[in-house]
Amino acid sequence: MTAQTPAGGPLPPMTDGPHDPEHDPRASYALEPEYVAALTRRIVASSGRTAEVFSPLNGQPIAHVPQSTPADVAEAFARARRAQESWARTPLAERAAMLLRLHDLVLDRQEEILDLIVWESGKARKHAFDEPGHIALTARYYGRTAEQHLGTRRVPGIVPALTRVETHHVPKGVVGIISPWNYPFTMALCDGLPALLAGNAVVAKPDAQTMLSALFGAQLLEEAGLPADLWQVVAGPGPELGPALVDGADYVCFTGSTATGRIIAQQCAERLIGCSLELGGKNPILVLRDADIEKAAEGAVRGSFSNAGQLCVSMERMYVADQVYDRFVDRFVARTEAMSLGASLGWGVDMGSLISQQQLDAVTAHVDDAVAKGARVRTGGRARPDLGPYFYEPTILEGVTPEMTCFGHETFGPVIALYRFHEESEAVARANDGEYGLNAAIYSQDGNRARALARRIKCGTVNINEAFSATFGSIAAPMGGMRQSGMGRRQGAEGVLRFTETQSVGTQRLIRIAPMLGMSGELYAKVMTANLRLLKKLGRP
């Protein structure tokens, strides 16, 4: 792997010019304090405490983030509820127009967005670009399909022409969103956009390590015309603020670990409110005997090592047909070893850093455990402190067995295990092993056969000749997990209707649906029976 420390030269600071470290404390910060303060003042926080955040690129401090209390969470919900009352009465077309303005703002301001994402997460800039791209797609899709999903609908009434029935989608109220650090801009916004379109307000708790990207998203919403107070942000540890957020919300969105997702689901169940949870995964790739080897190897690199493997839908296990195994592995290893690693805001890096020491320790432990128990490292397998504090090489393992931690547990890092298979039914069965079911990929030149296999895989999304973008980037397609990978769906119609209560309004004209004019109950039943038979013959639903 080609090391770049950083690629293309020194990291460009987001400052107006150099500062003297002997006289100006800003010299040690990656971002200008005034810039950071303009973002963090959006946080509802009264504790007087702050949490210092450092960049995984090089350990530079980025910000002191004000910390909220449970009382601040309650205050955020109170503000959001007041704002939501008038927002719910705002015409749907106006709400949709706000999303379309956001679409343009995100594309216009993408360089600033990318800088923030890279500073906070350490990911390669080309992987950071997925985030404003995904938000632009999401905003445009829901902005263009607002009436299709949320408009009032006429449905057949019980008595043709005399019973009028309409269905409405009523906003739930205030949606609580707990978003993760791995995609800090898109995960902070993508659930909230359809929630806003449906007439709700939002109280968001982004992850502590990547607050600024989420706060910049809130700023862009305001610039797009979102009313003040409709999008509230709180900051602090999940165990401290999470219960208060669930207690205040009318619906909860959570992206994170399965263990935390279970806790949130239990809390929501006690309150009889809904939730959508995107949780862990141990995602498989199947490379069939007729796969295009170059295409599969290129896709495997992106699927395994995008954002240093810190992607919920990234791949951690690969099943390769025996007929092509050796040729495929040679190309996969060669492509992996050709990747450039480095800490940079520029475009010349193929893979960036892990987010934290905790992630580095977890990845190192998984690989070391596997090697100690007999796994073979085809490439990678080492931390790279010469590049930055949390870098780890993209790693390909063979010979991983069930007693190894990485066999069934999510690594959430740049590590993938390879396995041979002989029969496709065996590959499907092994792909379905375990408790997760988030994403899968199949590489084959026979689309019909691959799609048939996809229906047998217990994952919420399956991509053919692509790792994850074919489904994740198609906003009309619902996205979410099966089994222990979660519940509910983002994107598509399900992604917006989850934030509404469906209300039916029926208007009856001329006759009542009950005996009348002295009719006995028995006669009424006979008349109704005759009408039911007639309506079936006429093809009525």
mmCIF file of C-alpha atoms in Angstrom, residues 12-206:
data_model
loop_
_atom_site.group_PDB
_atom_site.id
_atom_site.type_symbol
_atom_site.label_atom_id
_atom_site.label_comp_id
_atom_site.label_asym_id
_atom_site.label_seq_id
_atom_site.Cartn_x
_atom_site.Cartn_y
_atom_site.Cartn_z
ATOM 1 C CA PRO A 12 -4.271 22.734 4.633
ATOM 2 C CA PRO A 13 -5.618 24.565 7.699
ATOM 3 C CA MET A 14 -9.059 26.162 7.644
ATOM 4 C CA THR A 15 -7.665 29.495 8.812
ATOM 5 C CA ASP A 16 -7.011 32.898 7.270
ATOM 6 C CA GLY A 17 -3.297 32.598 7.839
ATOM 7 C CA PRO A 18 -0.576 31.301 10.151
ATOM 8 C CA HIS A 19 -0.618 32.049 13.870
ATOM 9 C CA ASP A 20 2.252 32.338 16.276
ATOM 10 C CA PRO A 21 1.935 29.425 18.750
ATOM 11 C CA GLU A 22 3.766 31.412 21.432
ATOM 12 C CA HIS A 23 1.150 34.159 21.445
ATOM 13 C CA ASP A 24 -2.026 32.734 19.866
ATOM 14 C CA PRO A 25 -3.697 29.562 21.184
ATOM 15 C CA ARG A 26 -5.580 29.179 17.893
ATOM 16 C CA ALA A 27 -2.371 27.905 16.327
ATOM 17 C CA SER A 28 -3.023 24.479 17.802
ATOM 18 C CA TYR A 29 -6.602 24.168 16.538
ATOM 19 C CA ALA A 30 -7.599 22.640 13.222
ATOM 20 C CA LEU A 31 -10.542 25.038 12.787
ATOM 21 C CA GLU A 32 -10.928 28.687 13.667
ATOM 22 C CA PRO A 33 -12.579 29.042 17.109
ATOM 23 C CA GLU A 34 -14.994 31.666 15.760
ATOM 24 C CA TYR A 35 -16.133 29.279 13.043
ATOM 25 C CA VAL A 36 -16.657 26.505 15.565
ATOM 26 C CA ALA A 37 -18.472 28.796 18.009
ATOM 27 C CA ALA A 38 -20.935 29.858 15.303
ATOM 28 C CA LEU A 39 -21.887 26.192 14.911
ATOM 29 C CA THR A 40 -21.870 25.058 18.533
ATOM 30 C CA ARG A 41 -24.089 27.904 19.747
ATOM 31 C CA ARG A 42 -26.935 25.985 18.105
ATOM 32 C CA ILE A 43 -26.674 23.335 20.827
ATOM 33 C CA VAL A 44 -29.209 23.547 23.645
ATOM 34 C CA ALA A 45 -26.792 23.320 26.567
ATOM 35 C CA SER A 46 -26.764 24.905 30.005
ATOM 36 C CA SER A 47 -24.401 22.644 31.974
ATOM 37 C CA GLY A 48 -21.365 24.881 31.572
ATOM 38 C CA ARG A 49 -19.373 21.775 30.653
ATOM 39 C CA THR A 50 -17.654 21.145 27.330
ATOM 40 C CA ALA A 51 -16.101 18.106 25.697
ATOM 41 C CA GLU A 52 -12.907 18.570 23.710
ATOM 42 C CA VAL A 53 -12.866 16.849 20.323
ATOM 43 C CA PHE A 54 -9.718 15.934 18.374
ATOM 44 C CA SER A 55 -9.234 15.148 14.693
ATOM 45 C CA PRO A 56 -8.349 11.521 13.931
ATOM 46 C CA LEU A 57 -6.233 12.798 11.029
ATOM 47 C CA ASN A 58 -3.432 14.063 13.235
ATOM 48 C CA GLY A 59 -4.696 14.477 16.792
ATOM 49 C CA GLN A 60 -5.234 18.225 16.488
ATOM 50 C CA PRO A 61 -7.984 19.644 18.701
ATOM 51 C CA ILE A 62 -11.048 20.722 16.746
ATOM 52 C CA ALA A 63 -13.585 22.050 19.202
ATOM 53 C CA HIS A 64 -14.879 22.327 22.744
ATOM 54 C CA VAL A 65 -18.469 21.122 22.398
ATOM 55 C CA PRO A 66 -20.992 22.395 25.004
ATOM 56 C CA GLN A 67 -22.682 19.549 26.848
ATOM 57 C CA SER A 68 -26.435 19.266 27.406
ATOM 58 C CA THR A 69 -28.310 17.946 30.418
ATOM 59 C CA PRO A 70 -31.576 15.963 30.521
ATOM 60 C CA ALA A 71 -33.275 19.266 31.389
ATOM 61 C CA ASP A 72 -31.833 20.747 28.204
ATOM 62 C CA VAL A 73 -33.311 17.856 26.234
ATOM 63 C CA ALA A 74 -36.722 18.635 27.730
ATOM 64 C CA GLU A 75 -36.285 22.303 26.808
ATOM 65 C CA ALA A 76 -35.345 21.340 23.244
ATOM 66 C CA PHE A 77 -38.531 19.305 22.935
ATOM 67 C CA ALA A 78 -40.602 22.173 24.321
ATOM 68 C CA ARG A 79 -39.185 24.562 21.721
ATOM 69 C CA ALA A 80 -39.648 22.024 18.938
ATOM 70 C CA ARG A 81 -43.290 21.373 19.898
ATOM 71 C CA ARG A 82 -44.150 25.051 19.786
ATOM 72 C CA ALA A 83 -42.560 25.399 16.359
ATOM 73 C CA GLN A 84 -44.163 22.212 15.045
ATOM 74 C CA GLU A 85 -47.714 23.425 15.571
ATOM 75 C CA SER A 86 -47.449 26.047 12.830
ATOM 76 C CA TRP A 87 -45.154 23.922 10.637
ATOM 77 C CA ALA A 88 -47.799 21.176 10.494
ATOM 78 C CA ARG A 89 -50.217 23.744 9.037
ATOM 79 C CA THR A 90 -47.707 24.884 6.412
ATOM 80 C CA PRO A 91 -48.795 23.700 2.938
ATOM 81 C CA LEU A 92 -47.061 20.533 1.806
ATOM 82 C CA ALA A 93 -45.777 22.291 -1.315
ATOM 83 C CA GLU A 94 -43.918 24.840 0.821
ATOM 84 C CA ARG A 95 -42.289 22.115 2.900
ATOM 85 C CA ALA A 96 -41.221 20.352 -0.296
ATOM 86 C CA ALA A 97 -39.775 23.576 -1.712
ATOM 87 C CA MET A 98 -37.583 23.895 1.375
ATOM 88 C CA LEU A 99 -36.043 20.480 0.631
ATOM 89 C CA LEU A 100 -35.361 21.443 -2.973
ATOM 90 C CA ARG A 101 -33.590 24.597 -1.818
ATOM 91 C CA LEU A 102 -31.538 22.457 0.565
ATOM 92 C CA HIS A 103 -30.557 20.244 -2.392
ATOM 93 C CA ASP A 104 -28.937 23.219 -4.119
ATOM 94 C CA LEU A 105 -27.299 24.544 -0.959
ATOM 95 C CA VAL A 106 -25.670 21.198 -0.210
ATOM 96 C CA LEU A 107 -24.204 20.981 -3.703
ATOM 97 C CA ASP A 108 -23.096 24.614 -3.647
ATOM 98 C CA ARG A 109 -21.419 24.276 -0.221
ATOM 99 C CA GLN A 110 -20.043 20.772 -0.635
ATOM 100 C CA GLU A 111 -16.364 21.766 -0.306
ATOM 101 C CA GLU A 112 -17.009 23.210 3.145
ATOM 102 C CA ILE A 113 -19.055 20.132 4.051
ATOM 103 C CA LEU A 114 -16.274 17.814 2.891
ATOM 104 C CA ASP A 115 -13.626 19.696 4.897
ATOM 105 C CA LEU A 116 -15.668 19.343 8.073
ATOM 106 C CA ILE A 117 -16.368 15.652 7.509
ATOM 107 C CA VAL A 118 -12.712 14.829 6.847
ATOM 108 C CA TRP A 119 -11.446 16.822 9.845
ATOM 109 C CA GLU A 120 -13.958 15.178 12.184
ATOM 110 C CA SER A 121 -13.991 11.595 10.872
ATOM 111 C CA GLY A 122 -10.570 11.156 9.265
ATOM 112 C CA LYS A 123 -12.078 9.498 6.198
ATOM 113 C CA ALA A 124 -10.763 9.927 2.667
ATOM 114 C CA ARG A 125 -12.299 12.890 0.847
ATOM 115 C CA LYS A 126 -13.700 10.681 -1.910
ATOM 116 C CA HIS A 127 -15.614 8.733 0.732
ATOM 117 C CA ALA A 128 -16.749 11.959 2.386
ATOM 118 C CA PHE A 129 -18.283 12.992 -0.941
ATOM 119 C CA ASP A 130 -20.856 10.201 -0.538
ATOM 120 C CA GLU A 131 -22.444 12.255 2.240
ATOM 121 C CA PRO A 132 -23.484 15.514 0.527
ATOM 122 C CA GLY A 133 -24.326 13.404 -2.518
ATOM 123 C CA HIS A 134 -26.688 11.243 -0.483
ATOM 124 C CA ILE A 135 -28.347 14.230 1.182
ATOM 125 C CA ALA A 136 -28.862 15.954 -2.167
ATOM 126 C CA LEU A 137 -30.480 12.760 -3.516
ATOM 127 C CA THR A 138 -32.667 12.458 -0.416
ATOM 128 C CA ALA A 139 -33.775 16.087 -0.469
ATOM 129 C CA ARG A 140 -34.609 15.961 -4.177
ATOM 130 C CA TYR A 141 -36.477 12.666 -3.958
ATOM 131 C CA TYR A 142 -38.734 13.731 -1.096
ATOM 132 C CA GLY A 143 -39.099 17.250 -2.464
ATOM 133 C CA ARG A 144 -40.350 15.862 -5.773
ATOM 134 C CA THR A 145 -42.543 13.071 -4.359
ATOM 135 C CA ALA A 146 -44.180 14.934 -1.467
ATOM 136 C CA GLU A 147 -47.697 14.844 -2.876
ATOM 137 C CA GLN A 148 -47.307 11.255 -4.049
ATOM 138 C CA HIS A 149 -46.516 10.040 -0.534
ATOM 139 C CA LEU A 150 -48.360 12.484 1.718
ATOM 140 C CA GLY A 151 -51.243 13.888 -0.294
ATOM 141 C CA THR A 152 -54.870 13.190 0.689
ATOM 142 C CA ARG A 153 -56.238 10.079 -1.035
ATOM 143 C CA ARG A 154 -59.777 9.067 -1.936
ATOM 144 C CA VAL A 155 -60.481 5.379 -1.298
ATOM 145 C CA PRO A 156 -63.613 3.327 -2.098
ATOM 146 C CA GLY A 157 -66.462 3.706 0.408
ATOM 147 C CA ILE A 158 -68.725 0.945 1.611
ATOM 148 C CA VAL A 159 -71.710 2.275 -0.412
ATOM 149 C CA PRO A 160 -70.680 3.353 -3.927
ATOM 150 C CA ALA A 161 -71.345 7.065 -4.618
ATOM 151 C CA LEU A 162 -72.905 7.551 -1.174
ATOM 152 C CA THR A 163 -69.874 6.945 1.060
ATOM 153 C CA ARG A 164 -66.881 9.227 0.600
ATOM 154 C CA VAL A 165 -63.673 8.215 2.390
ATOM 155 C CA GLU A 166 -60.393 10.115 2.444
ATOM 156 C CA THR A 167 -57.100 9.177 4.072
ATOM 157 C CA HIS A 168 -54.704 11.743 5.516
ATOM 158 C CA HIS A 169 -51.162 11.448 6.843
ATOM 159 C CA VAL A 170 -50.954 13.343 10.125
ATOM 160 C CA PRO A 171 -47.499 14.200 11.535
ATOM 161 C CA LYS A 172 -46.544 12.379 14.718
ATOM 162 C CA GLY A 173 -45.173 15.547 16.352
ATOM 163 C CA VAL A 174 -41.516 15.671 17.349
ATOM 164 C CA VAL A 175 -39.043 13.057 16.113
ATOM 165 C CA GLY A 176 -35.947 12.188 18.145
ATOM 166 C CA ILE A 177 -32.880 11.283 16.070
ATOM 167 C CA ILE A 178 -29.721 9.692 17.488
ATOM 168 C CA SER A 179 -27.108 9.607 14.719
ATOM 169 C CA PRO A 180 -23.639 7.984 14.564
ATOM 170 C CA TRP A 181 -20.123 9.251 13.861
ATOM 171 C CA ASN A 182 -19.270 7.175 10.789
ATOM 172 C CA TYR A 183 -21.312 9.253 8.293
ATOM 173 C CA PRO A 184 -21.798 12.388 10.375
ATOM 174 C CA PHE A 185 -23.450 14.649 7.795
ATOM 175 C CA THR A 186 -25.777 12.264 5.981
ATOM 176 C CA MET A 187 -26.835 10.242 9.028
ATOM 177 C CA ALA A 188 -27.572 13.437 10.957
ATOM 178 C CA LEU A 189 -29.938 14.670 8.220
ATOM 179 C CA CYS A 190 -31.274 11.822 6.080
ATOM 180 C CA ASP A 191 -33.925 10.628 8.556
ATOM 181 C CA GLY A 192 -34.890 14.157 9.530
ATOM 182 C CA LEU A 193 -35.643 15.394 6.008
ATOM 183 C CA PRO A 194 -38.702 13.183 5.432
ATOM 184 C CA ALA A 195 -39.744 13.816 9.052
ATOM 185 C CA LEU A 196 -39.796 17.558 8.334
ATOM 186 C CA LEU A 197 -41.607 17.043 5.037
ATOM 187 C CA ALA A 198 -44.329 15.122 6.899
ATOM 188 C CA GLY A 199 -44.865 18.115 9.209
ATOM 189 C CA ASN A 200 -42.803 17.087 12.231
ATOM 190 C CA ALA A 201 -40.137 18.856 14.241
ATOM 191 C CA VAL A 202 -36.816 17.211 15.142
ATOM 192 C CA VAL A 203 -34.635 16.970 18.238
ATOM 193 C CA ALA A 204 -31.277 15.533 17.167
ATOM 194 C CA LYS A 205 -28.434 14.090 19.227
ATOM 195 C CA PRO A 206 -25.451 13.562 16.917
#
